[in-house]
PDB file of C-alpha atoms in Angstrom:
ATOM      1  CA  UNK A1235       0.000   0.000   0.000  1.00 46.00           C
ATOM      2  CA  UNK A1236       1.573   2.712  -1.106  1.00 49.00           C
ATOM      3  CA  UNK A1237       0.231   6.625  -0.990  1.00 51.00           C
ATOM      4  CA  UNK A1238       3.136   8.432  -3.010  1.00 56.00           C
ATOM      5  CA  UNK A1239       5.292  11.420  -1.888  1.00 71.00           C
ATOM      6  CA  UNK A1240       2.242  14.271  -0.017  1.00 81.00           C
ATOM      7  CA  UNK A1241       1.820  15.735   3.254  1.00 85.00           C
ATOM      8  CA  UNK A1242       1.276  12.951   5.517  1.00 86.00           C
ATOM      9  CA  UNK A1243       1.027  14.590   8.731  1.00 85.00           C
ATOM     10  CA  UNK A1244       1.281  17.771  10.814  1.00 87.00           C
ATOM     11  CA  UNK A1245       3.065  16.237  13.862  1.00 89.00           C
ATOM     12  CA  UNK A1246       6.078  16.467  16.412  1.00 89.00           C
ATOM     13  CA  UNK A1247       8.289  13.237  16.471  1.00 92.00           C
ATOM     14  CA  UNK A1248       9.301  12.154  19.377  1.00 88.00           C
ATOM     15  CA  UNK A1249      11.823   8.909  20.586  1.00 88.00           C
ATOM     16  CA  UNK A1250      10.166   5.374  20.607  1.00 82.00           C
ATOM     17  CA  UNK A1251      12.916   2.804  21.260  1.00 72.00           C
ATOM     18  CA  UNK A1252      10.443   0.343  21.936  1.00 71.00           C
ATOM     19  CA  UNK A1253       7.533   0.360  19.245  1.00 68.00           C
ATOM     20  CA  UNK A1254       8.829   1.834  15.726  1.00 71.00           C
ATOM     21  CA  UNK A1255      10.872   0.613  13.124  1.00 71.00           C
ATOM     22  CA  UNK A1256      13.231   3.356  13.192  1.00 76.00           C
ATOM     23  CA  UNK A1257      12.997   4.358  17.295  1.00 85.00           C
ATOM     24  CA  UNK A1258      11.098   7.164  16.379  1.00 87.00           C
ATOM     25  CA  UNK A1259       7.120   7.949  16.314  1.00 88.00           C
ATOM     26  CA  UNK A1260       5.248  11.110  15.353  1.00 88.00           C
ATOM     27  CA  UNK A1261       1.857  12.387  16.788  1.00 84.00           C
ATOM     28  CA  UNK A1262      -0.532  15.969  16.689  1.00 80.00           C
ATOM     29  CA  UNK A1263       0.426  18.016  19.339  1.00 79.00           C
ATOM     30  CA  UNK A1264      -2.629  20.442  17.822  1.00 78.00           C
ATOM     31  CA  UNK A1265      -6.040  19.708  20.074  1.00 74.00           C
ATOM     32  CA  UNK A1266      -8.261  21.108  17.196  1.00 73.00           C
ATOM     33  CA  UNK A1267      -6.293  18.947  13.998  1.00 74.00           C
ATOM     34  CA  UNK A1268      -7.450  15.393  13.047  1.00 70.00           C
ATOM     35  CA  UNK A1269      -3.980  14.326  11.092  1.00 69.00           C
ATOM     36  CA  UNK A1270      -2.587  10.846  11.402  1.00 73.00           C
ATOM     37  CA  UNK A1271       0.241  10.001  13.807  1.00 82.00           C
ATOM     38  CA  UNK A1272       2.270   6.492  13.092  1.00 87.00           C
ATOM     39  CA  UNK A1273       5.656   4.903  13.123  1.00 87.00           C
ATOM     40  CA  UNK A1274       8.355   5.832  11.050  1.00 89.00           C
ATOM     41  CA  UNK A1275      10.776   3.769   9.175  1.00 87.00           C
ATOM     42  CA  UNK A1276      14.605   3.879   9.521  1.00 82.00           C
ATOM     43  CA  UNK A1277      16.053   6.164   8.056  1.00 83.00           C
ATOM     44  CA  UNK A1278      14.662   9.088   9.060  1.00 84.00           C
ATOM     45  CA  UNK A1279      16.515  12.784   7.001  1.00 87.00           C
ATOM     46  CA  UNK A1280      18.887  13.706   9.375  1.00 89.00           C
ATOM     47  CA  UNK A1281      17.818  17.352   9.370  1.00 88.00           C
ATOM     48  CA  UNK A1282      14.971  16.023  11.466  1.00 89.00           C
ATOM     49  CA  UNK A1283      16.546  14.790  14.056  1.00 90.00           C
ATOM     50  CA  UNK A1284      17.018  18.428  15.653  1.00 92.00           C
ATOM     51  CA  UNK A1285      13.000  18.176  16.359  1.00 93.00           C
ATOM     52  CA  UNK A1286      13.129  14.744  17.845  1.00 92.00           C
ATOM     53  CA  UNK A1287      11.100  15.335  21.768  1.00 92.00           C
ATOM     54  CA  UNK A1288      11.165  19.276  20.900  1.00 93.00           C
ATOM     55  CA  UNK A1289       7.603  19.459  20.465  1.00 90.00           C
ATOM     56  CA  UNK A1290       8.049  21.607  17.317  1.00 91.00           C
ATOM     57  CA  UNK A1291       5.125  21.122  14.934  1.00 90.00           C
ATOM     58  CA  UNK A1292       6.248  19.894  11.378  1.00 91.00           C
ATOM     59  CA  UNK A1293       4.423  19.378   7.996  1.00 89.00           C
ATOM     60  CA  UNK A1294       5.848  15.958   7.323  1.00 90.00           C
ATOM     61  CA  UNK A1295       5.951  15.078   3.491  1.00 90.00           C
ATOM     62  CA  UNK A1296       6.413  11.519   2.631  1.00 90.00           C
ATOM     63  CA  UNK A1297       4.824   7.716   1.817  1.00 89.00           C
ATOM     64  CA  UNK A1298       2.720   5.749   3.704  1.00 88.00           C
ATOM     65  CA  UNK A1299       4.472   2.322   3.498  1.00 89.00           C
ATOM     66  CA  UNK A1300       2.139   0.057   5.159  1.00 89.00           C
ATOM     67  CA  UNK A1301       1.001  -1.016   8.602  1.00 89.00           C
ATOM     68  CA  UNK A1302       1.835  -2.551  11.825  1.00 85.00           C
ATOM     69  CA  UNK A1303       0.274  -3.829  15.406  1.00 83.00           C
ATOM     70  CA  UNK A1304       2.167  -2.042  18.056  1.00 74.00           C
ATOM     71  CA  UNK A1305       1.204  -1.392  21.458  1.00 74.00           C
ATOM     72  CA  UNK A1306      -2.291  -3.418  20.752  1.00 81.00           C
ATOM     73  CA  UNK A1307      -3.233  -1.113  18.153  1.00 80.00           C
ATOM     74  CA  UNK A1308      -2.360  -0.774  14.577  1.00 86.00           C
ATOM     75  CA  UNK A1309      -0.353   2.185  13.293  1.00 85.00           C
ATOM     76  CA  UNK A1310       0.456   3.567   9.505  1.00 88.00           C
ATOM     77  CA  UNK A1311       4.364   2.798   9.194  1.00 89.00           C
ATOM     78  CA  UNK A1312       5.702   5.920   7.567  1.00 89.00           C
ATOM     79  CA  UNK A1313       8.599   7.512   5.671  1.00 90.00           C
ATOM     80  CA  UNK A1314       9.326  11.133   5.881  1.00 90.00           C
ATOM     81  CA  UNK A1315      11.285  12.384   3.279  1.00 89.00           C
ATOM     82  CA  UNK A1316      11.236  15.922   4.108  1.00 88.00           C
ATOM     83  CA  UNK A1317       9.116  18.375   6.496  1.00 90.00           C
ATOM     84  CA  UNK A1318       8.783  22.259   7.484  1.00 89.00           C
ATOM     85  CA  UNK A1319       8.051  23.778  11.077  1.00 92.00           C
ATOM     86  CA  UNK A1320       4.701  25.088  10.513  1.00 88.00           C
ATOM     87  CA  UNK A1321       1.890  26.321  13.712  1.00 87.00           C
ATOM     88  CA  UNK A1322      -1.218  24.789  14.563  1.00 81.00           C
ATOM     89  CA  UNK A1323      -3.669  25.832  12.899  1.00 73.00           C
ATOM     90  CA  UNK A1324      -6.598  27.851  14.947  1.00 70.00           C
ATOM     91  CA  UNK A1325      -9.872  28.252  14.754  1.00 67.00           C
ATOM     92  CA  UNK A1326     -11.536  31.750  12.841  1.00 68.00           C
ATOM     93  CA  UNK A1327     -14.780  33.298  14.074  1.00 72.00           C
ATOM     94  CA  UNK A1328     -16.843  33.424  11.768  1.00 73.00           C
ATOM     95  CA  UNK A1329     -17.918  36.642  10.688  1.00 70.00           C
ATOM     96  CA  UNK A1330     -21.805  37.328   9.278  1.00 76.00           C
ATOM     97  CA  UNK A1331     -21.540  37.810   5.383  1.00 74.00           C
ATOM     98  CA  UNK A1332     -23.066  41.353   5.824  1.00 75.00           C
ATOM     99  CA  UNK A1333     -19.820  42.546   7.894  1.00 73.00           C
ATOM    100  CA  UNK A1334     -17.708  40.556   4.595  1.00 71.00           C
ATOM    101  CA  UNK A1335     -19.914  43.067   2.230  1.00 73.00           C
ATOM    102  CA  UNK A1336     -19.201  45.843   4.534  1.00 76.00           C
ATOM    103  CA  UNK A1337     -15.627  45.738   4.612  1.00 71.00           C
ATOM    104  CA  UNK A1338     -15.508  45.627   0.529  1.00 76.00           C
ATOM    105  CA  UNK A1339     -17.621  48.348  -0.240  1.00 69.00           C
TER     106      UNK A1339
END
């Protein structure tokens, strides 16, 4: 199963001796995203491992190269071949579309 080279998660990466491929696993740190978290495979780009248990946000561009049980759950294995900090994203008020009109007149 293969997904080709996108954006495949907005996530932190943090050490996991125990349940990844590679040592290392990456999860949202935002409360108001729904991106996917998973394992990643070995090797990870070296630039990344500045971020590793920072808690730094990063859009993390890669593959999704299959799946795995860890931890009695199943996780997308994944390889990152490249990734950008980048916030969380919040949420906008929404605004009532005669204030929009308003503002363009």
């Amino acid at each position: 199963m293969t997904t080709g080279v996108a954006l495949v998660s907005h996530s932190i990466i943090y050490l996991d001796q125990f349940g990844s491929p590679s040592g290392y696993q990456i999860h949202s740190p935002c409360p108001q995203e729904c991106l996917g978290g998973g394992l990643l495979v070995h090797p990870i780009p070296d630039e990344l491992l500045r971020y590793v248990d920072t808690g730094t946000p990063l859009l993390l561009y890669g593959e999704v190269v299959g799946v795995t049980l860890a931890y009695n759950f199943w996780f997308p294995v994944i390889r990152i071949d490249c990734a950008r900090e980048s916030d969380c994203i919040v949420n906008v008020e929404p605004r009532a579309w005669s204030s929009i009109k308003r503002l363009y007149q």
